[in-house]
PDB file of C-alpha atoms in Angstrom:
ATOM      1  CA  MET A  15      62.659  96.054  75.392  1.00 38.00           C
ATOM      2  CA  HIS A  16      65.593  95.217  77.807  1.00 38.00           C
ATOM      3  CA  PHE A  17      67.600  99.188  77.392  1.00 32.00           C
ATOM      4  CA  LEU A  18      63.781 100.279  78.487  1.00 31.00           C
ATOM      5  CA  LYS A  19      63.715  98.557  81.396  1.00 36.00           C
ATOM      6  CA  THR A  20      68.038  98.931  82.025  1.00 34.00           C
ATOM      7  CA  VAL A  21      66.898 102.768  81.996  1.00 30.00           C
ATOM      8  CA  LEU A  22      64.113 102.151  84.438  1.00 31.00           C
ATOM      9  CA  PHE A  23      66.497 100.782  87.033  1.00 35.00           C
ATOM     10  CA  ALA A  24      68.658 103.140  87.400  1.00 33.00           C
ATOM     11  CA  LEU A  25      66.229 105.877  87.507  1.00 34.00           C
ATOM     12  CA  CYS A  26      64.953 104.020  90.205  1.00 38.00           C
ATOM     13  CA  LEU A  27      67.835 103.442  91.900  1.00 38.00           C
ATOM     14  CA  ALA A  28      68.641 107.386  91.191  1.00 38.00           C
ATOM     15  CA  GLY A  29      65.947 107.898  93.619  1.00 44.00           C
ATOM     16  CA  PRO A  30      63.515 110.908  92.745  1.00 47.00           C
ATOM     17  CA  VAL A  31      64.329 114.100  90.539  1.00 46.00           C
ATOM     18  CA  ALA A  32      65.741 117.524  92.772  1.00 54.00           C
ATOM     19  CA  ALA A  33      63.494 119.605  93.202  1.00 51.00           C
ATOM     20  CA  GLU A  34      64.087 122.482  90.466  1.00 90.00           C
ATOM     21  CA  TYR A  35      63.921 126.037  92.783  1.00 96.00           C
ATOM     22  CA  TYR A  36      65.996 128.980  91.049  1.00 98.00           C
ATOM     23  CA  GLU A  37      67.768 131.847  92.404  1.00 98.00           C
ATOM     24  CA  PRO A  38      66.527 135.105  92.031  1.00 98.00           C
ATOM     25  CA  ALA A  39      68.575 137.409  89.799  1.00 97.00           C
ATOM     26  CA  ARG A  40      70.651 139.968  91.323  1.00 97.00           C
ATOM     27  CA  GLY A  41      68.842 143.462  90.441  1.00 97.00           C
ATOM     28  CA  THR A  42      65.041 141.618  90.164  1.00 97.00           C
ATOM     29  CA  ASP A  43      62.071 143.040  92.409  1.00 96.00           C
ATOM     30  CA  GLU A  44      61.451 139.238  93.245  1.00 97.00           C
ATOM     31  CA  ARG A  45      65.036 139.223  95.277  1.00 97.00           C
ATOM     32  CA  LYS A  46      64.274 142.321  96.602  1.00 97.00           C
ATOM     33  CA  ALA A  47      61.366 141.109  97.657  1.00 97.00           C
ATOM     34  CA  MET A  48      61.915 137.953  99.164  1.00 98.00           C
ATOM     35  CA  LEU A  49      65.428 139.900 101.356  1.00 98.00           C
ATOM     36  CA  ASP A  50      63.445 142.586 102.420  1.00 97.00           C
ATOM     37  CA  ALA A  51      60.752 140.130 103.487  1.00 98.00           C
ATOM     38  CA  ILE A  52      63.478 138.766 105.997  1.00 98.00           C
ATOM     39  CA  ARG A  53      65.081 142.707 106.438  1.00 98.00           C
ATOM     40  CA  ALA A  54      62.374 143.736 108.710  1.00 96.00           C
ATOM     41  CA  HIS A  55      62.728 140.671 110.962  1.00 97.00           C
ATOM     42  CA  ALA A  56      67.039 141.133 110.843  1.00 98.00           C
ATOM     43  CA  GLU A  57      66.466 145.451 111.405  1.00 98.00           C
ATOM     44  CA  GLU A  58      63.852 145.053 114.570  1.00 98.00           C
ATOM     45  CA  GLN A  59      66.448 142.381 116.719  1.00 98.00           C
ATOM     46  CA  LEU A  60      69.544 144.001 115.141  1.00 98.00           C
ATOM     47  CA  GLY A  61      69.000 147.835 114.148  1.00 98.00           C
ATOM     48  CA  GLU A  62      69.062 149.890 111.347  1.00 97.00           C
ATOM     49  CA  PRO A  63      70.391 149.928 108.780  1.00 97.00           C
ATOM     50  CA  ILE A  64      71.054 146.557 106.793  1.00 97.00           C
ATOM     51  CA  GLU A  65      72.077 144.642 104.080  1.00 97.00           C
ATOM     52  CA  PHE A  66      72.748 140.813 103.155  1.00 98.00           C
ATOM     53  CA  LEU A  67      75.935 138.646 102.077  1.00 97.00           C
ATOM     54  CA  VAL A  68      73.276 135.949 100.409  1.00 98.00           C
ATOM     55  CA  TYR A  69      75.306 132.282 100.417  1.00 98.00           C
ATOM     56  CA  GLU A  70      72.099 130.822  99.769  1.00 98.00           C
ATOM     57  CA  LEU A  71      68.568 132.077  97.865  1.00 98.00           C
ATOM     58  CA  ARG A  72      66.289 130.225  96.417  1.00 98.00           C
ATOM     59  CA  ALA A  73      62.796 129.765  94.760  1.00 98.00           C
ATOM     60  CA  LYS A  74      59.950 127.574  93.333  1.00 98.00           C
ATOM     61  CA  GLY A  75      56.679 128.444  93.527  1.00 96.00           C
ATOM     62  CA  SER A  76      55.346 130.227  96.229  1.00 97.00           C
ATOM     63  CA  LYS A  77      57.793 128.732  98.944  1.00 98.00           C
ATOM     64  CA  GLY A  78      61.265 130.198  99.051  1.00 98.00           C
ATOM     65  CA  PHE A  79      64.958 129.386 101.313  1.00 98.00           C
ATOM     66  CA  ALA A  80      67.231 131.821 102.452  1.00 98.00           C
ATOM     67  CA  ALA A  81      71.071 131.928 103.966  1.00 98.00           C
ATOM     68  CA  LEU A  82      72.584 134.702 104.405  1.00 97.00           C
ATOM     69  CA  GLN A  83      74.560 136.689 107.301  1.00 98.00           C
ATOM     70  CA  ALA A  84      73.171 140.144 108.080  1.00 98.00           C
ATOM     71  CA  GLN A  85      75.608 143.238 108.051  1.00 98.00           C
ATOM     72  CA  ARG A  86      76.074 146.673 107.987  1.00 97.00           C
ATOM     73  CA  PRO A  87      76.452 147.904 105.019  1.00 96.00           C
ATOM     74  CA  GLY A  88      80.183 148.193 103.032  1.00 95.00           C
ATOM     75  CA  GLY A  89      80.433 144.588 105.116  1.00 94.00           C
ATOM     76  CA  GLY A  90      80.447 146.128 108.854  1.00 95.00           C
ATOM     77  CA  ALA A  91      80.031 143.681 110.834  1.00 96.00           C
ATOM     78  CA  ILE A  92      76.910 143.850 113.723  1.00 97.00           C
ATOM     79  CA  ASP A  93      78.204 144.392 117.593  1.00 97.00           C
ATOM     80  CA  LEU A  94      75.042 142.300 118.426  1.00 98.00           C
ATOM     81  CA  PHE A  95      75.978 143.270 122.213  1.00 98.00           C
ATOM     82  CA  ALA A  96      74.765 146.793 120.571  1.00 97.00           C
ATOM     83  CA  THR A  97      71.454 145.844 119.356  1.00 98.00           C
ATOM     84  CA  PRO A  98      68.023 146.265 119.960  1.00 98.00           C
ATOM     85  CA  GLY A  99      67.355 142.343 120.182  1.00 98.00           C
ATOM     86  CA  PHE A 100      70.376 142.091 122.671  1.00 98.00           C
ATOM     87  CA  LYS A 101      68.501 145.042 124.948  1.00 97.00           C
ATOM     88  CA  GLU A 102      65.508 143.841 124.653  1.00 97.00           C
ATOM     89  CA  GLY A 103      66.988 139.939 125.781  1.00 97.00           C
ATOM     90  CA  THR A 104      65.799 138.647 122.661  1.00 96.00           C
ATOM     91  CA  ILE A 105      68.740 137.159 121.358  1.00 95.00           C
ATOM     92  CA  ASP A 106      72.047 136.289 122.966  1.00 97.00           C
ATOM     93  CA  PRO A 107      75.583 137.215 121.413  1.00 97.00           C
ATOM     94  CA  GLU A 108      76.934 134.367 123.992  1.00 96.00           C
ATOM     95  CA  THR A 109      74.719 131.437 122.049  1.00 96.00           C
ATOM     96  CA  MET A 110      74.899 132.291 118.996  1.00 96.00           C
ATOM     97  CA  ASP A 111      76.764 131.590 115.355  1.00 95.00           C
ATOM     98  CA  GLY A 112      77.137 135.880 114.517  1.00 96.00           C
ATOM     99  CA  SER A 113      74.770 137.325 112.305  1.00 97.00           C
ATOM    100  CA  SER A 114      74.256 134.381 110.062  1.00 97.00           C
ATOM    101  CA  MET A 115      70.464 134.173 109.513  1.00 98.00           C
ATOM    102  CA  GLN A 116      68.036 131.474 107.551  1.00 98.00           C
ATOM    103  CA  ALA A 117      64.443 131.676 106.409  1.00 98.00           C
ATOM    104  CA  LEU A 118      61.655 130.180 104.831  1.00 98.00           C
ATOM    105  CA  LEU A 119      59.355 131.719 103.059  1.00 98.00           C
ATOM    106  CA  ARG A 120      55.921 132.181 101.257  1.00 98.00           C
ATOM    107  CA  ARG A 121      54.832 133.865  98.214  1.00 97.00           C
ATOM    108  CA  SER A 122      51.254 135.590  97.810  1.00 93.00           C
ATOM    109  CA  GLY A 123      50.518 137.266  94.746  1.00 91.00           C
ATOM    110  CA  ASP A 124      54.636 139.817  94.383  1.00 89.00           C
ATOM    111  CA  THR A 125      54.307 139.705  98.115  1.00 96.00           C
ATOM    112  CA  TRP A 126      56.953 137.593 100.491  1.00 98.00           C
ATOM    113  CA  VAL A 127      57.292 136.968 103.367  1.00 98.00           C
ATOM    114  CA  ALA A 128      59.199 135.251 105.783  1.00 98.00           C
ATOM    115  CA  VAL A 129      57.535 132.602 108.192  1.00 98.00           C
ATOM    116  CA  HIS A 130      59.746 130.884 110.153  1.00 98.00           C
ATOM    117  CA  TRP A 131      63.009 132.542 110.394  1.00 98.00           C
ATOM    118  CA  ALA A 132      66.335 133.005 112.515  1.00 97.00           C
ATOM    119  CA  ILE A 133      69.196 134.722 113.894  1.00 98.00           C
ATOM    120  CA  GLY A 134      72.159 132.998 114.768  1.00 97.00           C
ATOM    121  CA  ALA A 135      70.951 129.961 114.334  1.00 96.00           C
ATOM    122  CA  THR A 136      73.571 126.603 116.108  1.00 95.00           C
ATOM    123  CA  ASP A 137      72.074 123.355 114.031  1.00 94.00           C
ATOM    124  CA  VAL A 138      70.142 123.163 110.999  1.00 95.00           C
ATOM    125  CA  TRP A 139      66.766 124.106 112.924  1.00 96.00           C
ATOM    126  CA  PHE A 140      64.691 123.987 109.271  1.00 96.00           C
ATOM    127  CA  SER A 141      65.629 120.312 108.450  1.00 94.00           C
ATOM    128  CA  TYR A 142      62.477 119.567 111.377  1.00 89.00           C
ATOM    129  CA  GLY A 143      60.245 117.128 109.549  1.00 91.00           C
ATOM    130  CA  PRO A 144      56.706 119.290 109.442  1.00 94.00           C
ATOM    131  CA  PHE A 145      58.756 122.368 107.395  1.00 96.00           C
ATOM    132  CA  CYS A 146      60.842 119.456 105.045  1.00 95.00           C
ATOM    133  CA  ARG A 147      57.352 118.379 104.194  1.00 94.00           C
ATOM    134  CA  ARG A 148      55.846 122.079 103.796  1.00 96.00           C
ATOM    135  CA  TYR A 149      59.100 123.321 101.871  1.00 97.00           C
ATOM    136  CA  HIS A 150      60.582 120.056 100.439  1.00 95.00           C
ATOM    137  CA  SER A 151      60.515 122.002  97.060  1.00 96.00           C
ATOM    138  CA  VAL A 152      63.632 124.395  98.853  1.00 98.00           C
ATOM    139  CA  ILE A 153      65.334 122.633 101.315  1.00 97.00           C
ATOM    140  CA  GLU A 154      65.241 119.234 100.029  1.00 95.00           C
ATOM    141  CA  ASP A 155      69.007 118.591 100.183  1.00 94.00           C
ATOM    142  CA  TYR A 156      68.511 119.250 103.816  1.00 94.00           C
ATOM    143  CA  CYS A 157      66.138 117.131 104.726  1.00 91.00           C
ATOM    144  CA  ALA A 158      67.169 113.499 103.321  1.00 83.00           C
ATOM    145  CA  GLY A 159      66.531 111.274 105.641  1.00 75.00           C
ATOM    146  CA  VAL A 160      63.761 113.303 107.744  1.00 71.00           C
ATOM    147  CA  ASN A 161      60.471 112.325 107.841  1.00 61.00           C
TER     148      ASN A 161
END
């Protein structure tokens, strides 16, 4: 009985168990669908073609999270001053963190949609309370201490 109490006490000290998200494997339809959902926004703002350097890609159930670097095929840098977003006044290269991107995604069936996304964010915008509550399963580590 003492052992059981000790184990339960240790588990309480450890806090909640971390969300068990996974990274969709390279070459899978799921990974392609998630990246294509983000690619649509990237190409609209940054021009075509776009490929991604993936820092983090997470999925669990109907929720997803991505942290990426948009680039030209083969790793080419994007000239932000020559993009549709700059020409339209929707992005400002002077205040951006380059072509980094983050996105919160939702899945319906086999379709992924980038519901919230940002290009060149200079803060961790997705660690905001409502996003943390809705996307907790894939961004829990970014939301420590957020209500």
